[in-house]
Short mmCIF file of C-alpha atoms (C1' of nucleotides) in Angstrom, two decimals:
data_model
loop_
_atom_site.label_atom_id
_atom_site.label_comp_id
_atom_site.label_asym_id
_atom_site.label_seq_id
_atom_site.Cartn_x
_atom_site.Cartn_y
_atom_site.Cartn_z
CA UNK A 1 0.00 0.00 0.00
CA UNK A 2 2.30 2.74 1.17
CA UNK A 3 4.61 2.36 -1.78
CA UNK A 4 4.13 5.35 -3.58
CA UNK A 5 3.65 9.10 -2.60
CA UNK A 6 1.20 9.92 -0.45
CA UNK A 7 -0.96 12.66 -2.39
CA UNK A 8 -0.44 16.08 -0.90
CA UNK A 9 -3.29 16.07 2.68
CA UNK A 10 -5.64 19.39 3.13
CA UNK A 11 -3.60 21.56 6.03
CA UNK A 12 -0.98 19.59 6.63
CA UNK A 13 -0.60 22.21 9.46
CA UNK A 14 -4.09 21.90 11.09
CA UNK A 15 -4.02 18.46 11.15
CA UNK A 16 -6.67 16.05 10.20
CA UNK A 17 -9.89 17.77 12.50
CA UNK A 18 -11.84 20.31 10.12
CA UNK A 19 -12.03 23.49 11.65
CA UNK A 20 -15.31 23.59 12.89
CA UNK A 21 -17.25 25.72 10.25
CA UNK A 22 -15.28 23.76 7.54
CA UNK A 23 -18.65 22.60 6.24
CA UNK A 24 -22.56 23.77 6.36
CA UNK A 25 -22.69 20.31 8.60
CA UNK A 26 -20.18 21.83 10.84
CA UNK A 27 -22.37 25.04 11.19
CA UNK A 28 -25.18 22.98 12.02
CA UNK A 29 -23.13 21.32 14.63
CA UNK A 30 -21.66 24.42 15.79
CA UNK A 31 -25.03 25.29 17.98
CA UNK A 32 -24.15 22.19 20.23
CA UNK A 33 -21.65 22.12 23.14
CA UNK A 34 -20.60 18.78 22.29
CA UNK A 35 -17.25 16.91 22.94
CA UNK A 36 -14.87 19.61 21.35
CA UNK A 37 -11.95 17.43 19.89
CA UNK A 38 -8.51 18.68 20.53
CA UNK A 39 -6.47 20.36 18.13
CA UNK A 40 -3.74 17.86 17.06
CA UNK A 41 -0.46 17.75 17.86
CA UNK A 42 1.91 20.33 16.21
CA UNK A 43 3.35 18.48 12.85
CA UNK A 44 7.35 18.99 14.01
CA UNK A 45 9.74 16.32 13.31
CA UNK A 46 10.40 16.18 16.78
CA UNK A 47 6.56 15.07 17.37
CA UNK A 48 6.91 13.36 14.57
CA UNK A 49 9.39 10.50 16.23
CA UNK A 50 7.84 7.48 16.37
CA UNK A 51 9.58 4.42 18.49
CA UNK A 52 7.92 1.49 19.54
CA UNK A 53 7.95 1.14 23.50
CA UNK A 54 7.61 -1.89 25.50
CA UNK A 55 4.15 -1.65 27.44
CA UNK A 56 2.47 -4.35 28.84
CA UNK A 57 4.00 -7.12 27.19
CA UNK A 58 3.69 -5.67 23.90
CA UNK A 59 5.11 -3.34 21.47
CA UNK A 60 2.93 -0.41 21.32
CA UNK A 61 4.01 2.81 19.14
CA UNK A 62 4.86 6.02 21.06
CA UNK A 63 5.28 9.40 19.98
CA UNK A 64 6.92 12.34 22.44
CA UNK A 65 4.37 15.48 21.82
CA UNK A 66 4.94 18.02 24.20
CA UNK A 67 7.67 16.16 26.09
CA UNK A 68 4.93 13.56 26.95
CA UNK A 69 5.35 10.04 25.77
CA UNK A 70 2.05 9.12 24.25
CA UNK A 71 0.99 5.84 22.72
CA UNK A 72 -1.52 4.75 19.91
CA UNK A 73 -5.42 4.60 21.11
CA UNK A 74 -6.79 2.48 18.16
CA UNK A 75 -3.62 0.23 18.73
CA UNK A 76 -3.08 -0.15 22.52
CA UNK A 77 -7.27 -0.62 22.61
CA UNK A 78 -7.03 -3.74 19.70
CA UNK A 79 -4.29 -5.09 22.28
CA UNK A 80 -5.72 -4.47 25.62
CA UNK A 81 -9.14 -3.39 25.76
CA UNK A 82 -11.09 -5.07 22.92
CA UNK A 83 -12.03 -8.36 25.32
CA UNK A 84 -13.16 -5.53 28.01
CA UNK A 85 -15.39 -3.77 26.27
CA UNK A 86 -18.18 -2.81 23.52
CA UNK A 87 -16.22 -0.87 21.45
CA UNK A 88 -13.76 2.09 20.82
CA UNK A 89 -16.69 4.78 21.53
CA UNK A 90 -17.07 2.99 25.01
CA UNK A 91 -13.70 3.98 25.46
CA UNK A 92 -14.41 7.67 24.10
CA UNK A 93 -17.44 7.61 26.39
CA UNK A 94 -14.61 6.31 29.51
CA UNK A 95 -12.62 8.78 28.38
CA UNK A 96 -15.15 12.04 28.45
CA UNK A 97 -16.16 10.80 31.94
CA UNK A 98 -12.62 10.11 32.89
CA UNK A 99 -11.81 13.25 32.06
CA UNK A 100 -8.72 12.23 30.05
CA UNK A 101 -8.26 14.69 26.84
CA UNK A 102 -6.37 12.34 24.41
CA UNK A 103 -3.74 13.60 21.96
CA UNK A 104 -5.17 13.71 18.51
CA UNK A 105 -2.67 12.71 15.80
CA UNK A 106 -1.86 14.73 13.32
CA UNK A 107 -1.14 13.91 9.16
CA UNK A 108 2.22 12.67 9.47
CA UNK A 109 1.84 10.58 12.93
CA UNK A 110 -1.36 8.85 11.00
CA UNK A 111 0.60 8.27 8.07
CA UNK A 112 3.61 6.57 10.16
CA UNK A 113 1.33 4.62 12.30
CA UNK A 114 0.12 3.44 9.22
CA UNK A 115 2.90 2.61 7.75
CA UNK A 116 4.16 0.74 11.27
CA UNK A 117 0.97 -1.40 11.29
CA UNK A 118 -0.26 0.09 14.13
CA UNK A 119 -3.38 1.47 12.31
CA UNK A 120 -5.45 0.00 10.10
CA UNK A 121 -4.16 1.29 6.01
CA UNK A 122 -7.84 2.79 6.13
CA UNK A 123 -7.27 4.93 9.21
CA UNK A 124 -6.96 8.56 8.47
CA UNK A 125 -7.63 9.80 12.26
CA UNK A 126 -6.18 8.58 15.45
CA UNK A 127 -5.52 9.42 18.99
CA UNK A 128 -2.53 9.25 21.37
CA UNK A 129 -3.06 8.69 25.07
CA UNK A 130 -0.09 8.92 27.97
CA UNK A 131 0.60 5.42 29.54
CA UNK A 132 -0.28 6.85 32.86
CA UNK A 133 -3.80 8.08 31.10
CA UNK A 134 -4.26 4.34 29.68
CA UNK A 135 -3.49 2.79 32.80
CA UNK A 136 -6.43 4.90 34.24
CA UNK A 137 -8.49 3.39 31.44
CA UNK A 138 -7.72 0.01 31.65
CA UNK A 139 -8.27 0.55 35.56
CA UNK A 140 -11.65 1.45 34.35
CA UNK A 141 -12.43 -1.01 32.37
CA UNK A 142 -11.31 -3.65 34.47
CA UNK A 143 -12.64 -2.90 37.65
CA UNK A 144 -16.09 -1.29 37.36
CA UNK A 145 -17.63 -3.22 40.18
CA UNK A 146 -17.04 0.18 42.75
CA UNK A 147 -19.18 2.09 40.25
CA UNK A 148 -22.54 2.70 39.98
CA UNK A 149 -24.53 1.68 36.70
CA UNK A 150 -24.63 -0.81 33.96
CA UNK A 151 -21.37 -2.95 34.28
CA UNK A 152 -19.54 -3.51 31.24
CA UNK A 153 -20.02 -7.03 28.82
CA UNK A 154 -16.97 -8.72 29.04
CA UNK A 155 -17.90 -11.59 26.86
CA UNK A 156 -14.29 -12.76 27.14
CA UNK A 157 -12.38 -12.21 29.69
CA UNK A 158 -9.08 -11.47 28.77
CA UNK A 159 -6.74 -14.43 29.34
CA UNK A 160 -4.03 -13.64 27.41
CA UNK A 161 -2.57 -10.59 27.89
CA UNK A 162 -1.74 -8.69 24.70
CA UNK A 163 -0.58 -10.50 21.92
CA UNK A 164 0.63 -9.53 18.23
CA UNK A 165 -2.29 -11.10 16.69
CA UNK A 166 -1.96 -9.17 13.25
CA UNK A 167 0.83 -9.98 10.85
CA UNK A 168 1.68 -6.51 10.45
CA UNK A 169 2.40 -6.11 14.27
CA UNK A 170 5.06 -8.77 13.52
CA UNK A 171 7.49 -5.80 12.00
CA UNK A 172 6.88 -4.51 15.65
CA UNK A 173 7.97 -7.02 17.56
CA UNK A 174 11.38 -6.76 16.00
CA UNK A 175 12.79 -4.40 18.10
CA UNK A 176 12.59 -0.47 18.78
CA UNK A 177 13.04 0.99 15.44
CA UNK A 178 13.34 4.88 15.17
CA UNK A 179 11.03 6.26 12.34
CA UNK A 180 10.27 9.67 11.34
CA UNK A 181 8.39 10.76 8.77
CA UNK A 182 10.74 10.94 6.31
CA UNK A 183 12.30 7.44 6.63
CA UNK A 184 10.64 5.10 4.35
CA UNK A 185 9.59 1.39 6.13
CA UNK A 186 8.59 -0.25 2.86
CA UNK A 187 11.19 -2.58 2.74
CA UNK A 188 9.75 -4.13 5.87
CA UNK A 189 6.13 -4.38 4.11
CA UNK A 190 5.02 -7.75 3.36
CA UNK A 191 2.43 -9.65 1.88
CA UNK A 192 -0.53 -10.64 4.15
CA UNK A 193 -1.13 -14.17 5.52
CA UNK A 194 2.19 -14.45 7.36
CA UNK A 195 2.07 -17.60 10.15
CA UNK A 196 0.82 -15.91 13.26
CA UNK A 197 4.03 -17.48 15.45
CA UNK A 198 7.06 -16.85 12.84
CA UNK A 199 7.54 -14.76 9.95
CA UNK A 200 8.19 -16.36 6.23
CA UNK A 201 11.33 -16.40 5.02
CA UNK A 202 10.76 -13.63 2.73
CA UNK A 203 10.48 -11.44 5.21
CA UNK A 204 13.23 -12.38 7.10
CA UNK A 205 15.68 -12.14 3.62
CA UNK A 206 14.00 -8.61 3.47
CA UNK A 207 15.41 -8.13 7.27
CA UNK A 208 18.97 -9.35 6.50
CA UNK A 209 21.88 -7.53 6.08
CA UNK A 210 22.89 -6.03 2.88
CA UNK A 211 26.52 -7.29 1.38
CA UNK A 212 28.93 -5.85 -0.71
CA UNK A 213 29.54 -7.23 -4.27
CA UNK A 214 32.73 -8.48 -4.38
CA UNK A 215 31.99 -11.27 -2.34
CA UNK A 216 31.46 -14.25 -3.45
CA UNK A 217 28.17 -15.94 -4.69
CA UNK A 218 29.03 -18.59 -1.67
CA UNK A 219 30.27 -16.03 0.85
CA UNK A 220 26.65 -14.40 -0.01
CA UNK A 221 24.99 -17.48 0.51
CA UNK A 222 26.61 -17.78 4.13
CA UNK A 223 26.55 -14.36 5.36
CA UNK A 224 22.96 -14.68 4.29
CA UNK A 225 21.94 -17.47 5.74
CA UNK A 226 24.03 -16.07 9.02
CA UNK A 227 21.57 -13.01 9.40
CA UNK A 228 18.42 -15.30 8.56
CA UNK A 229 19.58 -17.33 11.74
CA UNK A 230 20.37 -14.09 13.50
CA UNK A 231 16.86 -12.93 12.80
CA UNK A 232 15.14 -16.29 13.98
CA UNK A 233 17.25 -16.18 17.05
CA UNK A 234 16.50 -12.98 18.21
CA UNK A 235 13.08 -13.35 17.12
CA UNK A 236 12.73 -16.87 19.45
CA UNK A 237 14.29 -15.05 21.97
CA UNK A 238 11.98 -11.98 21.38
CA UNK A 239 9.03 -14.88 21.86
CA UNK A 240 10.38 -16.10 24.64
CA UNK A 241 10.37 -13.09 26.44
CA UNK A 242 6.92 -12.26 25.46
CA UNK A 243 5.81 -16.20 26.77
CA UNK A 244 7.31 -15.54 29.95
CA UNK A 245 6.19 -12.06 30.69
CA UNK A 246 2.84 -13.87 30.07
CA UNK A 247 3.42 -16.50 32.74
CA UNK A 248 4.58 -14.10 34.70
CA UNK A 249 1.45 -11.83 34.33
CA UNK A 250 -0.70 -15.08 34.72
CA UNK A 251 0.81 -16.21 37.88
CA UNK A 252 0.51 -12.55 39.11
CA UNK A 253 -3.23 -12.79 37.82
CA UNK A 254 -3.56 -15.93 39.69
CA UNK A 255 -2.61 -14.76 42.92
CA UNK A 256 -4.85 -11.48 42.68
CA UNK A 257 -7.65 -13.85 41.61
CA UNK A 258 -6.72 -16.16 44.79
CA UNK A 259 -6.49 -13.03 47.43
CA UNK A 260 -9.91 -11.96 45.69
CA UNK A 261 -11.51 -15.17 45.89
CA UNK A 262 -10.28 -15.36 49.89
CA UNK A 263 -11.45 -12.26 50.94
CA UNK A 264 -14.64 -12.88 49.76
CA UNK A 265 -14.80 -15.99 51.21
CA UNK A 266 -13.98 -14.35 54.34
CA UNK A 267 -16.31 -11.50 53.78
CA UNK A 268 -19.06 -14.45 53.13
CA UNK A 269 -18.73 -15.85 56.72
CA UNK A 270 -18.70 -12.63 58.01
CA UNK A 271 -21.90 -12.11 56.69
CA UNK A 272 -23.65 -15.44 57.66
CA UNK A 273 -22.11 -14.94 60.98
CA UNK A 274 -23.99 -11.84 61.25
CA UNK A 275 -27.11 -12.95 59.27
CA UNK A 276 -27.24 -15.66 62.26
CA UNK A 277 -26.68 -13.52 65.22
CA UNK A 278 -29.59 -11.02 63.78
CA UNK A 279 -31.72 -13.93 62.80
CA UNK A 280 -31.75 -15.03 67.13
CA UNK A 281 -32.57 -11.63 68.03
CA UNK A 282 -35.65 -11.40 66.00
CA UNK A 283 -36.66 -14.96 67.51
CA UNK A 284 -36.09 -13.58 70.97
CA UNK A 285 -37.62 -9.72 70.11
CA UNK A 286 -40.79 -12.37 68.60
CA UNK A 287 -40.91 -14.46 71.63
CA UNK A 288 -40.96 -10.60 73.90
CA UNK A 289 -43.66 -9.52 71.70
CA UNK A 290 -45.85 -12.17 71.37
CA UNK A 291 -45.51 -12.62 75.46
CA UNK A 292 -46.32 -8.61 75.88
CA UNK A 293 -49.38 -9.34 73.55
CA UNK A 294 -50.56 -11.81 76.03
CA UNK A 295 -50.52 -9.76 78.96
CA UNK A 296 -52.11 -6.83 76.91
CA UNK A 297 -54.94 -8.65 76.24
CA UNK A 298 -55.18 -10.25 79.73
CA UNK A 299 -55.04 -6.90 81.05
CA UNK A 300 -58.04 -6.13 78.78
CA UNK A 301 -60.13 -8.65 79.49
CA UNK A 302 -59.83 -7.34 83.61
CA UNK A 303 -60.58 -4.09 82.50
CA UNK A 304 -63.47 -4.58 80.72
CA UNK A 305 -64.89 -7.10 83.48
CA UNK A 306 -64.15 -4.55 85.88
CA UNK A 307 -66.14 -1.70 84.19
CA UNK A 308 -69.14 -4.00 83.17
CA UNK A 309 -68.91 -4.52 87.37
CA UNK A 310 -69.12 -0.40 88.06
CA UNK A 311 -71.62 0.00 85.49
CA UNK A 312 -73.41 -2.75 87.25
CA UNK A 313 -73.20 -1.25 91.04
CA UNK A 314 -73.66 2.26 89.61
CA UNK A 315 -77.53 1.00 88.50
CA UNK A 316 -78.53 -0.56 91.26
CA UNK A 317 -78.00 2.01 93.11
CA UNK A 318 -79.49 4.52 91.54
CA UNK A 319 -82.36 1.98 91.27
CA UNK A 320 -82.18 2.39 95.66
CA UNK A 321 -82.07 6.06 95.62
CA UNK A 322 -85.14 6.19 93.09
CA UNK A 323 -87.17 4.20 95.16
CA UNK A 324 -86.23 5.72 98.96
CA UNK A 325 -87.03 9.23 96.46
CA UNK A 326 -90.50 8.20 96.06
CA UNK A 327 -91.44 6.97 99.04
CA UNK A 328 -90.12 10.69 100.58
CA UNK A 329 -91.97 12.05 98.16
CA UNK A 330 -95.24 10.13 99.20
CA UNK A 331 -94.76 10.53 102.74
CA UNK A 332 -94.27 13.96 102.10
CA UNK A 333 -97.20 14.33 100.13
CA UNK A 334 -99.63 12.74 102.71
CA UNK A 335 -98.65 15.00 105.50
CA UNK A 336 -99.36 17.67 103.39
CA UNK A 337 -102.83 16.20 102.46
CA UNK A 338 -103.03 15.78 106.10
CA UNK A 339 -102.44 19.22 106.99
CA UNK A 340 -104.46 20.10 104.77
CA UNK A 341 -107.28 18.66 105.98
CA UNK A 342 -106.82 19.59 109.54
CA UNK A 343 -106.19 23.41 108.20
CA UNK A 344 -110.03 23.23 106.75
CA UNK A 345 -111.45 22.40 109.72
CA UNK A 346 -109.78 24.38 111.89
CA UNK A 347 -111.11 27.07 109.92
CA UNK A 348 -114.65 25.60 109.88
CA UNK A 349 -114.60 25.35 113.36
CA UNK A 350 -113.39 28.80 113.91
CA UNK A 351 -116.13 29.89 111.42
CA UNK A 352 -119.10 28.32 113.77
CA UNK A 353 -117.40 29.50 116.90
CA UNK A 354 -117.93 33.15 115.16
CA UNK A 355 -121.35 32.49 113.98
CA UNK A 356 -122.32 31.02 117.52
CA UNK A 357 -120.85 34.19 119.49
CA UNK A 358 -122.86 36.47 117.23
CA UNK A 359 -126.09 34.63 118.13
CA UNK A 360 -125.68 34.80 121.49
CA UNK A 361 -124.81 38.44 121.72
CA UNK A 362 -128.11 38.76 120.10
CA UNK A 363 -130.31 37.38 121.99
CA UNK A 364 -129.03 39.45 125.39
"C1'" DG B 1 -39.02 6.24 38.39
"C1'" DG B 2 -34.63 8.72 38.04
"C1'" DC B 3 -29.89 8.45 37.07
"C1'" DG B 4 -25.68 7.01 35.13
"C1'" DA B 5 -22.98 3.71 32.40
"C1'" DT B 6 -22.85 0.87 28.51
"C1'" DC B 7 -23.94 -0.77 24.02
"C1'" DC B 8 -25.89 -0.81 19.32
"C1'" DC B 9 -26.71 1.53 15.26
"C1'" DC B 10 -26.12 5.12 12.46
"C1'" DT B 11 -23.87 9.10 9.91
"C1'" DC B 12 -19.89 11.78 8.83
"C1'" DA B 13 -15.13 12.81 7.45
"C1'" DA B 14 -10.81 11.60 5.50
"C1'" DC B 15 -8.15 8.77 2.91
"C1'" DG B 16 -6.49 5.27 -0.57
"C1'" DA B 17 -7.45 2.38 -4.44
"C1'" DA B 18 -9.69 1.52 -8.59
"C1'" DC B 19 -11.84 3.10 -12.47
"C1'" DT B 20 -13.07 6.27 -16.37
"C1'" DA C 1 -7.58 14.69 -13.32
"C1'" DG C 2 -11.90 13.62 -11.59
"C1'" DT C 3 -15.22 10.31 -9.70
"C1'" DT C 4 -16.72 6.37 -7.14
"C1'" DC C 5 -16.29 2.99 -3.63
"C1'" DG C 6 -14.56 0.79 0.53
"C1'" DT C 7 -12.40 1.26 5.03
"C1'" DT C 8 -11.76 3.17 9.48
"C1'" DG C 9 -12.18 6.17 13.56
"C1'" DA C 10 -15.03 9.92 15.48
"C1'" DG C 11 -19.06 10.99 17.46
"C1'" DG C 12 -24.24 11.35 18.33
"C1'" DG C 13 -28.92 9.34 19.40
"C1'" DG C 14 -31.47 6.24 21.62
"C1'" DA C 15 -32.25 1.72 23.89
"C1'" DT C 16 -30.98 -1.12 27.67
"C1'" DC C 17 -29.48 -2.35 32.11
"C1'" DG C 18 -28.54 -2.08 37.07
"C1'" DC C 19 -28.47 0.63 41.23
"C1'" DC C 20 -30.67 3.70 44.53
#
DNA sequence: GGCGATCCCCTCAACGAACT
DNA sequence: AGTTCGTTGAGGGGATCGCC
């Protein structure tokens, strides 16, 4: 792909991020605060270094922008993140709430990343991220069970850790080369469908040293065949590294998984202990209760007998007061009746006595 | 039910390759 | 040289899910 001259890029200056009124879409788009994307980094051949950087396990390609070592998104996410989550906007949407601004590549970077394999050939925008930054993500995207919300898919879970999967990443594993932007990498191109474990011959003949011609056709053959062996060599050893910086991270894996898995186990009894001791209590506070409801109830039943007795005594005696009332009343009214009576004759009698005194001062 | 995180689906922009 | 098509990351909208 990268064999001939790339075509002349709009702005090589501004970088690869249309100025936001670039089109009538960008108007449009204008009226929204949304995520602003950052300008990209200045195009200087001094952020133009590229090196690739051990990280991880892997080789991952780094530029220096600013003074800040800063690796490839798309890339370090295809290595370490792609098991962990959704997709690459998950990790824009980390990202915005992680509040980690990434670097945003500009024409050149692209164009080296591209030709390093880090980046797909179809790539034409890319972001850089600080190792210290990535760790954050990959914090994030391992361990979301402290946070709130919808936790992530994990469909895999990622047992190996990163891995050159893509034949391109091979030319990566081959050491830290320095690239700039003007050093061409085509001779390391190859055909696709390389063995994922070893690369072809051909590519290791493209990776030998280059001999003078006066030696002979023999000589050739053997100096040749020297830096093809040189090549495997390094390249076993290079393998062997990476297989046991993968044990290692396993066996570190392991234990974290063990300590885990113990102090859950711990936190488990813990929590049955305590489920038990609450569990007696509410038999005993049940056994109180139902005891107090007892008594309540005896003590209700006494009450109410002993108000059915007051209303009881209360009527009969006003039934007794009633009657000795009446009977008063009656013997009252009889002496009156007989008083009375003894009043009209009284004056009766004194009404004769006059009538008789009159008569007999008459007839004198 | 509200809130926040995640995911799926979609469009857009930029680029390279192929074609006319 | 200009056009078309395919690829890829960027980014938004809305649905879904789990917690409080």
């Amino acid at each position: 792909m990268a064999t001939q001259p790339s075509p002349p890029l709009p702005s090589p200056g501004h970088g690869l991020s249309p100025p936001p009124v670039a089109s009538p879409l960008g108007l449009f788009k204008l009226d929204k605060p949304a995520y602003s994307t950052p300008p990209p980094a200045e195009n200087t051949p001094a952020n133009n270094v590229c090196r690739m950087i051990d990280y991880r396990g892997a080789k991952v390609a780094a530029f220096t922008v600013d003074g800040r070592e800063v690796i490839c998104l798309p890339q370090a996410f295809d290595l370490f993140l792609k098991h962990l989550v959704g997709g690459l906007h998950t990790v824009y949407t980390k990202l915005k709430r992680l509040d980690i601004t990434p670097v945003v590549c500009n024409v050149e970077q692209v164009r080296i990343l591209r030709g390093l394999g880090a980046i797909q050939p179809g790539v034409n925008r890319c972001k850089l991220l600080s190792k210290e930054e990535f760790d954050i993500l990959y914090e994030d995207c391992t361990n979301s069970s402290s946070r709130p919300g919808r936790p992530p898919k994990r469909a895999q879970p990622p047992l190996m850790p990163p891995l050159i999967h893509d034949h391109k990443k091979m030319h990566l594993e081959n050491g830290d080369f320095d690239f700039t932007g003007h050093t061409p990498i085509d001779s390391l191109e190859s055909p696709d469908s390389h063995s994922e474990g070893n690369p072809p011959l051909q590519s290791l003949v493209g990776m030998a040293p280059f001999l003078p011609e006066n030696i002979s056709s023999t000589e050739t053959l053997l100096t040749n065949i020297q830096g093809l062996l040189k090549v495997a060599a390094d390249n076993a050893r290079q393998q062997e590294k990476q297989v046991s910086m993968e044990k290692a991270e396993l066996k570190m894996e392991l234990l974290r998984e063990r300590e885990l898995r113990e102090a859950l186990e711990k936190q488990l009894g813990e929590e049955q202990r305590s489920r038990a001791v609450l569990q007696k209590r509410l038999k005993k506070e049940k056994k109180a209760k139902r005891k107090m409801l007892e008594q309540l109830e005896q003590e209700q039943r006494r009450r109410i007998q002993a108000e059915d007795g007051v209303k009881q005594t209360s009527s009969d005696s006003l039934r007794v007061l009633n009657e000795s009332l009446s009977q008063e009343l009656e013997v009252e009214r009889n002496a009156r009746t007989d008083a009375e009576r003894k009043l009209q004759d009284a004056q009766l009698y004194f009404k004769n006595l006059s009538s008789w005194s009159s008569l007999v001062s008459s007839s004198e």
